[in-house]
Coordinates of C-alpha atoms and ligand atoms in Angstrom, one line a residue:
M21 CA -6.9 -17.2 6.6
T22 CA -4.4 -16.6 3.8
S23 CA -0.9 -17.6 3.8
S24 CA 1.2 -14.7 2.6
P25 CA 4.7 -13.8 1.5
S26 CA 5.2 -12.2 4.9
Q27 CA 8.5 -11.1 6.2
A28 CA 8.5 -14.0 8.6
E29 CA 7.8 -16.6 5.9
A30 CA 10.5 -15.1 3.8
G31 CA 13.1 -16.0 6.4
C32 CA 13.1 -12.3 7.5
P33 CA 11.8 -12.2 11.1
L34 CA 9.8 -9.0 11.7
T35 CA 11.9 -8.3 14.8
P36 CA 15.5 -9.6 14.4
S37 CA 16.8 -10.5 17.8
T38 CA 20.4 -9.5 17.1
P39 CA 21.8 -6.4 15.4
G40 CA 23.9 -6.8 12.3
R41 CA 23.1 -7.3 8.6
R42 CA 22.0 -10.8 7.5
V43 CA 22.4 -10.3 3.7
E44 CA 24.5 -7.7 1.9
V45 CA 24.5 -7.5 -2.0
P46 CA 26.6 -4.7 -3.6
E47 CA 24.3 -1.9 -4.7
A48 CA 25.6 -1.7 -8.3
L49 CA 24.9 -5.5 -8.6
Q50 CA 21.4 -5.1 -7.2
R51 CA 20.7 -2.1 -9.5
G52 CA 21.9 -3.9 -12.6
R53 CA 19.8 -6.9 -11.8
A54 CA 16.7 -4.8 -11.0
D55 CA 17.1 -2.8 -14.3
A56 CA 17.3 -6.0 -16.3
D57 CA 14.4 -7.9 -14.6
P58 CA 11.5 -8.3 -17.0
A59 CA 9.1 -8.7 -14.1
R60 CA 9.9 -5.4 -12.5
P61 CA 7.0 -2.9 -12.9
R62 CA 7.8 0.3 -14.9
W63 CA 5.0 2.6 -13.7
H64 CA 4.3 1.3 -10.2
V65 CA 6.6 2.8 -7.5
T66 CA 9.5 0.5 -7.0
P67 CA 12.8 1.0 -5.1
P68 CA 15.8 1.8 -7.3
W69 CA 17.1 -1.6 -6.0
G70 CA 16.7 -3.5 -2.8
W71 CA 13.7 -4.0 -0.5
L72 CA 10.4 -2.0 -0.3
N73 CA 7.5 -2.3 2.1
D74 CA 5.0 0.1 3.6
P75 CA 4.5 3.7 2.2
N76 CA 5.5 6.2 4.8
G77 CA 5.4 10.0 5.4
L78 CA 3.0 10.7 2.5
T79 CA 2.9 14.5 2.4
V80 CA 2.4 17.5 0.1
Q81 CA 5.0 20.2 0.5
P82 CA 6.1 23.2 -1.5
G83 CA 8.9 22.2 -4.0
P84 CA 11.9 24.3 -5.1
D85 CA 9.6 26.6 -7.3
G86 CA 6.9 26.8 -4.6
E87 CA 4.6 24.4 -6.5
P88 CA 3.3 21.4 -4.5
L89 CA 5.2 18.2 -4.6
V90 CA 4.1 14.9 -3.2
H91 CA 6.8 13.1 -1.1
L92 CA 6.6 9.4 -0.6
F93 CA 8.9 7.7 1.9
Y94 CA 8.9 4.0 2.2
Q95 CA 10.2 1.1 4.3
H96 CA 13.5 0.2 2.5
N97 CA 16.6 -1.9 2.7
S98 CA 19.2 -0.7 0.2
H99 CA 21.6 -3.5 1.3
A100 CA 19.6 -6.4 -0.1
P101 CA 16.0 -7.2 -1.2
V102 CA 15.2 -8.6 2.2
H103 CA 13.4 -7.1 5.2
D104 CA 16.3 -6.1 7.5
L105 CA 17.5 -3.0 9.3
I106 CA 14.9 -0.9 7.6
Q107 CA 15.6 2.7 6.3
W108 CA 13.3 5.3 4.9
G109 CA 13.7 5.5 1.2
H110 CA 12.4 8.6 -0.5
Q111 CA 10.9 9.6 -3.8
Y112 CA 8.9 12.7 -5.0
S113 CA 6.4 13.5 -7.7
A114 CA 4.4 16.4 -9.1
D115 CA 1.6 14.2 -10.4
L116 CA 1.7 11.0 -8.4
V117 CA 2.6 9.2 -11.6
R118 CA 6.2 10.1 -12.5
W119 CA 8.5 9.7 -9.5
T120 CA 12.1 10.7 -8.9
D121 CA 14.4 8.9 -6.4
L122 CA 16.0 10.9 -3.7
P123 CA 18.7 9.7 -1.2
I124 CA 17.7 7.6 1.8
A125 CA 16.1 9.9 4.3
L126 CA 16.4 8.0 7.5
E127 CA 18.9 5.3 8.6
P128 CA 18.8 3.1 11.8
G129 CA 21.1 4.6 14.4
P130 CA 24.3 3.0 15.4
E131 CA 22.6 2.6 18.8
G132 CA 19.5 4.0 20.5
P133 CA 15.7 3.5 19.9
D134 CA 15.9 2.8 16.2
A135 CA 19.1 0.8 16.0
L136 CA 17.2 -2.2 14.5
G137 CA 15.2 -0.3 12.1
C138 CA 13.2 2.9 11.3
W139 CA 9.8 1.4 11.0
S140 CA 6.6 2.9 9.6
G141 CA 5.3 6.4 10.3
V142 CA 4.0 9.6 9.0
I143 CA 4.9 13.3 8.4
V144 CA 2.8 16.1 9.9
D145 CA 3.4 19.8 10.0
G146 CA 4.5 20.0 13.7
P147 CA 5.6 23.0 15.8
T148 CA 9.0 24.3 14.8
D149 CA 9.4 25.4 18.4
P150 CA 7.8 22.8 20.7
T151 CA 7.3 25.4 23.4
D152 CA 5.1 27.3 21.0
P153 CA 2.6 24.6 19.8
D154 CA 0.5 27.2 17.9
G155 CA 3.5 28.9 16.2
P156 CA 5.2 28.3 12.9
T157 CA 5.3 24.6 11.7
T158 CA 7.9 22.3 10.1
P159 CA 7.5 18.9 8.5
T160 CA 7.9 16.4 11.4
M161 CA 8.4 12.6 11.0
V162 CA 6.7 10.5 13.6
Y163 CA 8.0 6.9 13.1
S164 CA 8.5 3.7 15.0
G165 CA 12.0 2.8 16.3
N166 CA 12.7 -0.9 16.4
M167 CA 14.8 -1.9 19.4
G168 CA 14.1 -5.6 19.0
G169 CA 11.6 -5.9 21.8
P170 CA 8.0 -7.0 21.3
T171 CA 6.7 -3.4 21.1
Q172 CA 8.3 -0.6 19.2
V173 CA 8.7 3.1 20.3
G174 CA 7.6 6.4 18.9
C175 CA 10.4 8.7 17.5
L176 CA 10.5 12.1 15.8
A177 CA 12.8 13.6 13.1
V178 CA 12.8 17.0 11.5
P179 CA 14.6 18.6 8.5
A180 CA 18.2 19.2 9.3
V181 CA 18.0 22.7 7.7
P182 CA 15.0 24.9 7.1
P183 CA 12.9 23.5 4.2
D184 CA 13.4 26.7 2.1
E185 CA 17.1 25.8 2.1
D186 CA 16.5 22.1 1.2
P187 CA 13.0 22.1 -0.4
L188 CA 13.3 18.5 -1.5
L189 CA 13.6 17.6 2.2
T190 CA 16.6 15.4 1.7
R191 CA 18.3 15.8 5.1
W192 CA 16.7 14.9 8.4
V193 CA 17.8 14.9 12.0
K194 CA 16.4 12.8 14.8
D195 CA 15.0 14.4 18.0
G196 CA 17.3 14.2 21.0
A197 CA 14.3 13.3 23.1
N198 CA 13.6 10.0 21.3
P199 CA 11.8 7.9 22.1
V200 CA 8.8 10.1 22.7
V201 CA 6.4 7.1 23.1
D202 CA 8.1 4.4 25.1
V203 CA 7.5 0.6 25.0
A204 CA 3.9 -0.5 25.9
H205 CA 4.4 -1.4 29.5
V206 CA 5.8 2.1 30.2
S207 CA 3.6 4.3 27.8
V208 CA 0.3 2.3 28.1
G209 CA 0.9 0.8 31.5
Q210 CA 0.4 -2.8 30.3
D211 CA 2.4 -5.4 28.4
L212 CA 1.2 -5.8 24.9
P213 CA 2.1 -8.3 22.2
E214 CA 2.9 -5.7 19.5
M215 CA 2.7 -1.9 19.3
R216 CA 3.9 0.3 16.3
D217 CA 3.0 2.6 13.5
H218 CA 1.4 6.0 13.7
S219 CA -1.5 8.1 12.4
V220 CA -1.3 11.7 13.7
W221 CA -3.8 14.5 13.6
R222 CA -4.5 17.9 15.3
E223 CA -7.9 18.6 16.7
D224 CA -9.1 21.5 18.9
G225 CA -5.6 22.7 19.6
R226 CA -4.2 19.2 20.7
W227 CA -2.3 16.5 18.9
Y228 CA -3.6 13.0 18.7
Q229 CA -2.2 9.8 17.3
V230 CA -3.2 6.1 17.0
M231 CA -0.7 3.3 17.1
G232 CA -1.3 -0.2 15.9
S233 CA -1.5 -3.0 18.5
G234 CA -3.5 -6.0 19.8
I235 CA -5.1 -6.3 23.3
P236 CA -5.3 -9.8 24.8
G237 CA -8.9 -10.6 25.9
A238 CA -10.4 -7.5 24.3
G239 CA -11.9 -9.3 21.2
A240 CA -15.0 -11.5 21.0
D241 CA -15.1 -14.4 23.5
G242 CA -11.9 -13.3 25.1
A243 CA -9.9 -13.4 21.9
Q244 CA -7.0 -11.0 21.3
G245 CA -8.4 -8.1 19.3
G246 CA -6.5 -5.9 16.9
A247 CA -6.4 -2.3 18.4
A248 CA -5.7 1.3 17.4
L249 CA -4.3 2.8 20.7
C250 CA -4.9 6.5 21.1
F251 CA -2.5 9.0 22.6
S252 CA -2.7 12.8 22.9
S253 CA -0.1 15.5 23.3
E254 CA 0.4 19.3 23.5
D255 CA 3.6 19.4 21.5
L256 CA 4.2 16.0 19.8
R257 CA 6.9 15.3 22.4
T258 CA 5.0 14.2 25.6
W259 CA 2.2 11.8 25.0
T260 CA -0.6 10.7 27.3
Y261 CA -2.4 7.4 26.7
E262 CA -6.1 7.9 26.1
G263 CA -7.2 4.2 25.6
P264 CA -8.1 2.4 22.4
L265 CA -9.9 4.3 19.6
A266 CA -11.3 1.0 18.4
V267 CA -10.7 -2.7 19.0
G268 CA -11.4 -5.6 16.6
D269 CA -13.1 -8.9 17.4
G270 CA -10.0 -10.9 17.0
D271 CA -11.4 -13.1 14.2
V272 CA -8.2 -14.7 12.7
S273 CA -9.9 -15.1 9.3
A274 CA -11.0 -11.4 9.0
T275 CA -9.9 -8.7 11.4
G276 CA -6.8 -10.4 12.8
T277 CA -5.3 -10.3 16.3
V278 CA -3.1 -7.2 15.7
W279 CA -3.7 -4.1 13.7
E280 CA -0.7 -2.7 11.9
C281 CA -0.5 0.8 10.3
P282 CA -3.9 2.2 11.6
E283 CA -4.9 5.4 9.8
L284 CA -7.7 7.7 10.8
S285 CA -8.8 10.0 7.9
T286 CA -11.7 11.9 6.5
V287 CA -13.1 10.6 3.2
P288 CA -15.3 12.7 0.9
G289 CA -18.0 11.4 -1.4
D290 CA -21.6 11.3 -2.6
G291 CA -22.7 10.0 0.7
G292 CA -21.2 13.0 2.6
T293 CA -17.9 12.8 4.5
A294 CA -16.9 10.1 7.0
D295 CA -14.2 9.4 9.5
V296 CA -12.5 6.3 8.2
L297 CA -10.3 4.1 10.2
C298 CA -8.1 1.9 8.0
V299 CA -6.1 -0.9 9.5
S300 CA -3.9 -3.7 8.3
A301 CA -5.0 -7.0 9.9
W302 CA -2.2 -9.2 11.1
H303 CA -2.0 -12.5 12.9
D304 CA 1.0 -14.4 14.1
G305 CA 3.4 -13.0 11.5
D306 CA 0.9 -13.2 8.7
T307 CA 0.1 -9.8 7.0
M308 CA -3.5 -10.6 6.1
R309 CA -5.3 -7.7 4.6
S310 CA -6.2 -4.0 4.7
M311 CA -9.7 -3.2 6.0
W312 CA -11.7 0.1 6.3
M313 CA -14.1 0.9 9.0
T314 CA -16.7 3.7 9.4
G315 CA -18.8 4.6 12.3
V316 CA -19.3 7.3 14.9
R317 CA -16.3 8.9 16.5
T318 CA -16.5 11.0 19.6
G319 CA -13.1 12.3 20.4
T320 CA -10.8 9.4 21.2
R321 CA -13.4 6.6 20.8
M322 CA -14.9 5.3 17.6
T323 CA -17.9 2.9 17.4
V324 CA -17.5 1.0 14.2
T325 CA -20.8 0.5 12.3
A326 CA -19.6 -0.7 8.9
Q327 CA -16.4 -2.3 7.6
G328 CA -15.1 -3.7 4.4
C329 CA -12.2 -5.2 2.6
S330 CA -10.1 -2.5 0.9
D331 CA -8.8 -4.8 -1.9
L332 CA -9.9 -8.3 -2.8
G333 CA -6.2 -9.0 -3.3
E334 CA -5.9 -8.9 0.4
N335 CA -2.2 -8.3 1.3
Y336 CA -1.4 -7.1 -2.2
F337 CA -2.7 -3.8 -0.9
Y338 CA -1.3 -3.6 2.6
A339 CA -0.3 -0.9 5.1
P340 CA -1.9 1.9 3.0
Q341 CA -1.3 5.6 3.7
S342 CA -3.4 8.5 2.4
V343 CA -3.2 12.2 1.9
T344 CA -5.5 15.0 0.9
L345 CA -4.3 16.7 -2.3
P346 CA -4.6 20.5 -2.7
D347 CA -7.6 20.0 -5.0
G348 CA -9.5 18.1 -2.2
R349 CA -9.0 14.5 -3.5
R350 CA -8.2 11.9 -0.9
V351 CA -5.5 9.6 -2.4
T352 CA -4.3 6.4 -0.8
I353 CA -1.2 4.3 -1.7
G354 CA -0.6 0.7 -0.4
W355 CA 2.2 -1.8 -0.5
M356 CA 1.8 -4.4 -3.2
Q357 CA 3.8 -7.3 -1.7
L358 CA 6.4 -9.4 -3.3
N359 CA 6.3 -12.9 -4.6
G360 CA 8.8 -15.7 -5.0
T361 CA 11.5 -17.0 -2.7
Q362 CA 14.3 -15.0 -1.1
E363 CA 16.7 -16.5 -3.6
Q364 CA 14.5 -15.3 -6.5
R365 CA 14.3 -11.8 -5.0
I366 CA 18.1 -11.6 -4.5
A367 CA 18.5 -12.6 -8.1
A368 CA 16.0 -10.0 -9.2
G369 CA 17.7 -7.2 -7.3
W370 CA 14.4 -5.7 -6.0
A371 CA 11.4 -6.7 -3.9
G372 CA 8.0 -5.0 -3.5
S373 CA 6.2 -2.2 -5.2
M374 CA 3.4 0.3 -4.3
N375 CA -0.1 0.0 -5.8
V376 CA -1.1 2.7 -8.2
P377 CA -2.3 5.8 -6.1
R378 CA -6.1 5.6 -5.7
T379 CA -8.7 8.2 -5.0
V380 CA -11.0 7.1 -2.1
T381 CA -14.6 8.2 -1.9
L382 CA -17.6 7.3 0.2
A383 CA -20.4 5.8 -1.9
A384 CA -24.1 6.2 -1.2
D385 CA -24.3 2.6 0.1
G386 CA -21.8 3.5 2.8
T387 CA -18.9 1.6 1.2
L388 CA -15.6 3.0 0.1
R389 CA -14.8 3.1 -3.6
F390 CA -11.3 3.3 -5.1
A391 CA -10.2 4.5 -8.6
P392 CA -6.7 4.9 -10.1
I393 CA -6.0 8.6 -10.0
A394 CA -7.0 10.3 -13.3
E395 CA -3.4 11.4 -13.9
F396 CA -2.6 7.8 -14.9
E397 CA -4.3 8.4 -18.2
T398 CA -1.3 10.7 -19.1
L399 CA 0.9 7.5 -19.3
R400 CA -1.3 6.0 -22.0
G401 CA 0.7 5.4 -25.2
D402 CA -0.8 3.7 -28.3
Q403 CA -4.5 3.0 -28.3
V404 CA -4.6 -0.7 -29.3
A405 CA -8.4 -1.2 -29.1
D406 CA -11.6 0.9 -29.4
L407 CA -14.4 -1.5 -30.0
D408 CA -18.2 -1.7 -29.4
G409 CA -20.8 -4.5 -29.2
E410 CA -19.9 -8.0 -30.3
A411 CA -16.5 -6.9 -31.5
A412 CA -15.7 -5.7 -28.0
A413 CA -16.8 -9.0 -26.4
A414 CA -14.4 -11.3 -28.2
V415 CA -11.0 -9.7 -28.6
E416 CA -7.4 -10.6 -28.5
L417 CA -4.8 -8.1 -27.6
R418 CA -1.1 -8.3 -26.8
G419 CA 1.0 -6.6 -24.2
R420 CA 2.4 -6.8 -20.7
S421 CA 2.0 -3.1 -19.9
L422 CA -1.6 -2.2 -20.6
D423 CA -4.6 -0.1 -19.4
V424 CA -7.8 -1.9 -20.5
V425 CA -11.3 -0.6 -19.9
L426 CA -14.2 -2.9 -20.5
S427 CA -17.8 -1.8 -19.9
G428 CA -21.3 -3.1 -20.5
E429 CA -24.1 -4.8 -18.7
L430 CA -23.4 -8.2 -17.1
G431 CA -26.0 -10.9 -17.8
G432 CA -26.2 -14.4 -16.6
D433 CA -22.9 -15.6 -18.2
P434 CA -19.5 -14.6 -16.7
V435 CA -16.9 -12.5 -18.5
V436 CA -13.6 -14.2 -18.6
I437 CA -10.3 -12.5 -19.4
D438 CA -7.0 -14.3 -19.8
L439 CA -3.9 -12.2 -19.3
L440 CA -0.2 -13.0 -19.7
A441 CA -1.3 -16.0 -21.9
S442 CA 1.1 -18.1 -23.9
E443 CA 0.7 -18.6 -27.7
D444 CA -0.8 -22.1 -27.2
G445 CA -2.9 -20.9 -24.3
S446 CA -1.4 -23.5 -21.9
R447 CA -0.3 -20.7 -19.5
R448 CA -2.7 -17.9 -18.6
T449 CA -3.8 -15.8 -15.6
R450 CA -7.6 -15.9 -15.5
L451 CA -9.9 -13.1 -14.3
M452 CA -13.6 -13.9 -14.1
L453 CA -16.5 -11.6 -13.4
S454 CA -19.9 -13.2 -12.7
R455 CA -23.1 -12.5 -10.9
R456 CA -23.8 -13.8 -7.3
A457 CA -26.7 -13.8 -4.9
P458 CA -26.1 -11.1 -2.2
V459 CA -25.4 -12.5 1.3
G460 CA -26.9 -9.5 3.2
D461 CA -28.7 -6.3 2.6
A462 CA -26.0 -3.7 3.5
G463 CA -22.5 -2.8 2.4
Q464 CA -20.3 -5.3 0.5
D465 CA -22.7 -8.1 1.5
A466 CA -25.4 -6.5 -0.7
W467 CA -23.2 -6.4 -3.8
T468 CA -24.3 -8.7 -6.7
G469 CA -21.0 -9.2 -8.6
W470 CA -18.2 -11.6 -7.9
L471 CA -14.6 -11.1 -9.2
S472 CA -12.0 -13.8 -9.0
L473 CA -8.4 -14.2 -10.1
D474 CA -6.8 -17.6 -10.9
R475 CA -3.0 -17.6 -11.0
T476 CA -2.6 -21.4 -10.8
G477 CA -2.0 -21.5 -14.6
S478 CA 0.3 -18.5 -14.8
V479 CA 3.5 -20.4 -15.1
E480 CA 4.5 -24.0 -15.5
P481 CA 5.5 -25.6 -12.1
G482 CA 9.2 -25.4 -11.6
S483 CA 9.7 -22.5 -13.9
P484 CA 12.3 -20.0 -12.7
C485 CA 9.7 -17.2 -12.8
E486 CA 7.2 -19.1 -10.8
G487 CA 5.9 -17.1 -7.8
E488 CA 5.6 -19.1 -4.7
E489 CA 2.2 -17.8 -4.0
T490 CA -0.8 -18.6 -6.2
R491 CA -3.9 -18.7 -3.9
E492 CA -7.1 -17.8 -5.5
L493 CA -8.2 -14.2 -4.8
S494 CA -11.9 -13.3 -5.1
G495 CA -14.7 -11.4 -3.5
P496 CA -17.8 -9.3 -4.1
V497 CA -18.0 -6.3 -6.4
P498 CA -20.8 -3.8 -6.9
L499 CA -22.9 -3.9 -10.1
G500 CA -25.0 -1.1 -11.3
E501 CA -28.6 -1.4 -12.2
D502 CA -29.1 -3.9 -15.1
G503 CA -25.7 -5.3 -14.2
G504 CA -23.9 -2.1 -15.3
V505 CA -20.1 -2.6 -15.0
E506 CA -16.8 -0.8 -15.7
L507 CA -13.9 -3.1 -15.4
R508 CA -10.4 -1.6 -15.6
I509 CA -7.3 -3.6 -15.8
L510 CA -3.9 -2.1 -15.1
L511 CA -1.2 -4.6 -16.0
D512 CA 2.4 -3.6 -15.4
R513 CA 4.6 -6.8 -15.9
S514 CA 4.2 -8.6 -12.5
S515 CA 1.9 -6.0 -11.0
L516 CA -1.8 -6.5 -11.8
E517 CA -4.6 -4.2 -10.5
V518 CA -8.3 -4.7 -11.4
F519 CA -11.1 -2.3 -10.5
V520 CA -14.7 -3.2 -10.9
N521 CA -17.0 -0.3 -10.3
G522 CA -14.5 1.0 -7.7
Q523 CA -13.7 -2.2 -5.9
P524 CA -10.1 -3.2 -6.5
L525 CA -8.3 -6.6 -6.7
S526 CA -4.5 -6.4 -6.8
A527 CA -2.0 -9.2 -7.2
R528 CA 1.5 -9.9 -8.1
V529 CA 1.7 -12.5 -10.9
G530 CA 4.7 -14.6 -12.0
S531 CA 4.8 -15.2 -15.7
D532 CA 7.0 -16.1 -18.6
P533 CA 8.3 -12.8 -20.1
A534 CA 7.3 -14.1 -23.6
D535 CA 3.6 -14.5 -22.5
E536 CA 1.7 -11.4 -23.6
R537 CA -1.7 -12.5 -25.1
V538 CA -4.8 -10.9 -23.6
V539 CA -8.0 -12.8 -24.6
V540 CA -11.4 -11.4 -23.7
H541 CA -14.4 -13.8 -23.6
G542 CA -17.0 -11.2 -23.0
A543 CA -20.2 -12.8 -24.4
G544 CA -21.8 -12.3 -21.0
L545 CA -21.8 -8.6 -21.5
T546 CA -24.3 -6.6 -23.5
R547 CA -23.7 -3.1 -24.8
A548 CA -20.0 -4.0 -24.5
R549 CA -17.3 -1.3 -25.1
L550 CA -13.6 -2.0 -24.9
R551 CA -10.7 0.4 -25.0
A552 CA -7.1 -0.4 -24.4
W553 CA -3.8 1.4 -24.4
T554 CA -0.2 0.5 -24.0
M555 CA 1.4 2.3 -21.1
D556 CA 4.7 4.3 -21.2
D557 CA 7.3 4.0 -18.5
A558 CA 6.9 6.4 -15.6
Y559 CA 10.5 6.6 -14.4
G560 CA 13.4 8.4 -16.0
E561 CA 17.0 7.6 -14.8
R562 CA 16.9 5.9 -11.4
L563 CA 19.2 6.6 -8.5
A564 CA 22.9 5.9 -9.1
A565 CA 24.4 3.1 -7.0
R566 CA 26.9 4.5 -4.5
Ligands
LIG613 C1 3.7 -3.5 8.1 C2 4.9 -3.4 9.1 C3 4.7 -2.3 10.1 C4 6.1 -2.0 10.5 C5 6.8 -2.2 9.3 C6 8.2 -2.7 9.4 O1 4.1 -4.1 6.9 O2 5.1 -4.6 9.7 O3 3.8 -2.7 11.2 O4 6.2 -0.7 11.1 O5 6.1 -3.0 8.4 O6 8.9 -2.7 8.2

């Protein structure tokens, strides 16, 4: 099991027992610190200041000119970069690359079911008039209200004015009937250790949702298994418990004992389309990793036949949410967790970013593959390398904001790439791609490549930019025939995302702002080709502090 920079470890209990803010830093001070922080990513989604965790309410809606805009809401605390009394922050984008801040969309109530936080949820096009479920629709938030108990409750909010009068969807009003799903012992008829988060869909004229939970005794050998609990409804307001859609085995080194942020979606690809259940495995306050599962779904039950790890960086791609774009691509966005101590985050003025949006497809071997959305290429600035053969296999570049694509055929020797390296080489973040013997004949077990990231040499011990978390991250990656590989590195200051033939590894990396050498030792590659670009910033002016 991994130790993680989870909310609990950061001195931020997931469920504060008493209302009231624990830390308050003036917004202008936070914003000034965030703007000045050299570690803050410039083309990954970040909050304008303060705290960010899960993506929420990912939805495509017509903008002011009728063209589609993507709205991304997120778990946010504008009062300090700590997890506390969570609001829904809000940004929108026309291309999923360049984002604009909007005012906070949802705040905890002074009292009531979300007084201790508006936790994760989604937006669906729900009925404008609940008594006419098949009539006109309006964007409807389904989110978890935190009342401080062990299980959260389901709540709704809708635009305060019709969307054509406020097309950026900046004002929301909570439903007077909240909570629409009560605590577990009322809504499920059983006490459960955790219950929260929503994935909502409509099928055959009825609404369905899954909420994340864990069921004591339902895993292997009587363990507590993570669970996606299924509910159904006529109108999004009155919900009937249908039982678990799927339950995990409770392995604390893999599937966890609680599933957060379950999401059921349909993923397209060469191998046909598949129902995919994505869950974020959690155990005892530890946000472990995001996992995908495929199988056979019959209504409200799913038999899982294959599963995999969404990102070898484990909880650096957590609580993802996906959406289908108008052109049919399925795109997912995850939370790339923070690093460092609470003091370091307060000094930085911000904490947490999203991963780069990724297209998700189903490959012929039944695994999911992820790729940065193509629109990211529009952020490429100067091309700093375009090399072939031996020249591509032994290169030195410079930069802390780069898009690097290295392809070729991997032989017996590994490819080693040092990033964020100091002039004398004493500090470096080391990526290594090598071959491995497969451990099975299906799915990720059959893959023959191995990718690892070593952050132990990223900074000198005791440096002010040292991240507290430097565990090695590694795992299998698919190689093509003859070892064919395309390795893509997206480096954005402290945010690092690596894709090898569609399998990502993400991580946050602490480094000295002066360290910017990239050294490629690619002798293990034949037919090598290397291209690299600097990346432009994606944000214009950020939100003004109030
Ligand atoms: C996942 C999570 C969710 C919860 C939210 C609270 O990171 O713990 O389960 O709704 O974050 O911010």
